[in-house]
PDB file of C-alpha atoms in Angstrom:
ATOM      1  CA  GLY A1432      17.879   8.418   1.281  1.00  0.00           C
ATOM      2  CA  GLN A1433      14.391   8.050  -0.133  1.00  0.00           C
ATOM      3  CA  LYS A1434      12.093   5.774   1.902  1.00  0.00           C
ATOM      4  CA  GLY A1435       9.105   4.244   1.181  1.00  0.00           C
ATOM      5  CA  VAL A1436       8.075   0.856  -1.334  1.00  0.00           C
ATOM      6  CA  LEU A1437       7.815   1.109  -4.815  1.00  0.00           C
ATOM      7  CA  VAL A1438       4.756   0.297  -6.522  1.00  0.00           C
ATOM      8  CA  THR A1439       5.648  -2.136  -9.795  1.00  0.00           C
ATOM      9  CA  GLY A1440       2.067  -2.701 -10.897  1.00  0.00           C
ATOM     10  CA  VAL A1441      -1.299  -2.521  -9.568  1.00  0.00           C
ATOM     11  CA  LYS A1442      -4.149  -5.358 -10.541  1.00  0.00           C
ATOM     12  CA  GLN A1443      -7.267  -4.062 -12.494  1.00  0.00           C
ATOM     13  CA  ASN A1444     -10.014  -3.717 -10.578  1.00  0.00           C
ATOM     14  CA  SER A1445      -8.202  -4.583  -6.949  1.00  0.00           C
ATOM     15  CA  PHE A1446      -8.601  -2.672  -4.000  1.00  0.00           C
ATOM     16  CA  ALA A1447      -5.472  -0.848  -4.759  1.00  0.00           C
ATOM     17  CA  ASP A1448      -6.695  -0.060  -8.442  1.00  0.00           C
ATOM     18  CA  ALA A1449     -10.116   1.714  -7.091  1.00  0.00           C
ATOM     19  CA  SER A1450      -8.119   3.656  -4.488  1.00  0.00           C
ATOM     20  CA  GLY A1451      -6.282   5.102  -7.654  1.00  0.00           C
ATOM     21  CA  LEU A1452      -2.624   3.519  -6.602  1.00  0.00           C
ATOM     22  CA  ARG A1453      -0.461   3.521  -9.886  1.00  0.00           C
ATOM     23  CA  ARG A1454       2.611   1.613 -11.102  1.00  0.00           C
ATOM     24  CA  LEU A1455       5.777   3.643  -9.672  1.00  0.00           C
ATOM     25  CA  ASP A1456       4.001   5.276  -7.028  1.00  0.00           C
ATOM     26  CA  VAL A1457       5.865   5.225  -3.936  1.00  0.00           C
ATOM     27  CA  ILE A1458       4.082   4.155  -0.452  1.00  0.00           C
ATOM     28  CA  GLU A1459       5.902   6.202   2.017  1.00  0.00           C
ATOM     29  CA  ILE A1460       3.497   6.002   5.179  1.00  0.00           C
ATOM     30  CA  ILE A1461       0.870   3.621   5.913  1.00  0.00           C
ATOM     31  CA  GLU A1462      -1.746   4.351   8.631  1.00  0.00           C
ATOM     32  CA  GLY A1463       0.835   7.386  10.111  1.00  0.00           C
ATOM     33  CA  ARG A1464       3.729   4.540  10.377  1.00  0.00           C
ATOM     34  CA  THR A1465       6.833   5.662   8.157  1.00  0.00           C
ATOM     35  CA  ILE A1466       7.827   2.861   5.441  1.00  0.00           C
ATOM     36  CA  GLU A1467      11.520   2.624   5.753  1.00  0.00           C
ATOM     37  CA  GLY A1468      11.484  -0.137   3.311  1.00  0.00           C
ATOM     38  CA  MET A1469      10.211  -3.730   2.156  1.00  0.00           C
ATOM     39  CA  ASP A1470      10.875  -4.902   5.512  1.00  0.00           C
ATOM     40  CA  ASP A1471       8.642  -2.527   7.202  1.00  0.00           C
ATOM     41  CA  TYR A1472       6.095  -2.994   4.343  1.00  0.00           C
ATOM     42  CA  LEU A1473       5.789  -6.633   4.980  1.00  0.00           C
ATOM     43  CA  LYS A1474       5.559  -6.352   8.860  1.00  0.00           C
ATOM     44  CA  LEU A1475       2.482  -3.655   8.444  1.00  0.00           C
ATOM     45  CA  TYR A1476       0.731  -5.392   5.775  1.00  0.00           C
ATOM     46  CA  GLN A1477       1.079  -8.661   7.989  1.00  0.00           C
ATOM     47  CA  ASP A1478      -0.577  -6.401  10.560  1.00  0.00           C
ATOM     48  CA  MET A1479      -3.283  -5.065   8.594  1.00  0.00           C
ATOM     49  CA  VAL A1480      -4.261  -8.224   7.453  1.00  0.00           C
ATOM     50  CA  ALA A1481      -4.652  -9.872  10.723  1.00  0.00           C
ATOM     51  CA  SER A1482      -6.562  -6.861  12.091  1.00  0.00           C
ATOM     52  CA  THR A1483      -8.734  -7.039   9.152  1.00  0.00           C
ATOM     53  CA  ARG A1484      -8.904  -3.363   9.123  1.00  0.00           C
ATOM     54  CA  PRO A1485     -11.792  -1.879   6.779  1.00  0.00           C
ATOM     55  CA  LYS A1486      -9.973   1.256   5.457  1.00  0.00           C
ATOM     56  CA  VAL A1487      -6.136   1.974   5.553  1.00  0.00           C
ATOM     57  CA  LEU A1488      -4.573   5.511   4.749  1.00  0.00           C
ATOM     58  CA  LEU A1489      -1.548   5.483   2.853  1.00  0.00           C
ATOM     59  CA  GLU A1490       0.549   8.680   1.871  1.00  0.00           C
ATOM     60  CA  VAL A1491       1.967   8.303  -1.688  1.00  0.00           C
ATOM     61  CA  ARG A1492       4.559  10.101  -3.760  1.00  0.00           C
ATOM     62  CA  ARG A1493       4.013  10.428  -7.129  1.00  0.00           C
ATOM     63  CA  GLY A1494       7.069  12.241  -8.523  1.00  0.00           C
ATOM     64  CA  ARG A1495       6.983  15.678  -6.738  1.00  0.00           C
ATOM     65  CA  LEU A1496       3.549  15.357  -5.524  1.00  0.00           C
ATOM     66  CA  LYS A1497       2.285  13.537  -2.151  1.00  0.00           C
ATOM     67  CA  THR A1498      -1.344  12.187  -2.592  1.00  0.00           C
ATOM     68  CA  TYR A1499      -3.462  10.299  -0.184  1.00  0.00           C
ATOM     69  CA  HIS A1500      -5.193   7.354  -0.803  1.00  0.00           C
ATOM     70  CA  VAL A1501      -7.680   5.180   1.339  1.00  0.00           C
ATOM     71  CA  ILE A1502      -7.487   1.225   0.681  1.00  0.00           C
ATOM     72  CA  ARG A1503     -10.436  -0.957   1.408  1.00  0.00           C
ATOM     73  CA  PRO A1504      -8.834  -4.288   1.681  1.00  0.00           C
ATOM     74  CA  SER A1505     -10.878  -7.479   0.771  1.00  0.00           C
ATOM     75  CA  TYR A1506     -10.310 -10.195   3.377  1.00  0.00           C
ATOM     76  CA  ASP A1507     -12.534 -12.697   1.752  1.00  0.00           C
ATOM     77  CA  LYS A1508     -10.007 -15.034   0.525  1.00  0.00           C
ATOM     78  CA  PRO A1509      -7.109 -16.585   2.773  1.00  0.00           C
ATOM     79  CA  SER A1510      -4.313 -14.677   3.011  1.00  0.00           C
ATOM     80  CA  GLN A1511      -1.296 -15.873   1.091  1.00  0.00           C
ATOM     81  CA  GLY A1512       1.094 -13.302   2.879  1.00  0.00           C
ATOM     82  CA  ALA A1513       2.488 -10.100   1.139  1.00  0.00           C
ATOM     83  CA  PRO A1514       1.531  -9.820  -2.425  1.00  0.00           C
ATOM     84  CA  SER A1515       4.350 -11.135  -4.745  1.00  0.00           C
ATOM     85  CA  GLY A1516       6.605  -8.744  -6.423  1.00  0.00           C
ATOM     86  CA  GLY A1517       5.329  -5.693  -4.403  1.00  0.00           C
ATOM     87  CA  ARG A1518       2.171  -5.927  -6.513  1.00  0.00           C
ATOM     88  CA  LEU A1519      -1.086  -4.815  -4.978  1.00  0.00           C
TER      89      LEU A1519
END
């Protein structure tokens, strides 16, 4: 089966938008770690927030293409947990 998490939306002017992520992209690998599904994504998301990494490398499937994106998360605001509804 297919692995990863589907990007259901990207907030305009967000760090995900700035990195080039698009709706319907599938995030398959974050920082070299394969994302099997939402549980893996949520755990890794929490790890990234806790470590306040300045840059995070994503490997993304866009249709038949494999694309790479470096996101530069903003940690200015207190974390509310993972983005709701899979939005970045």
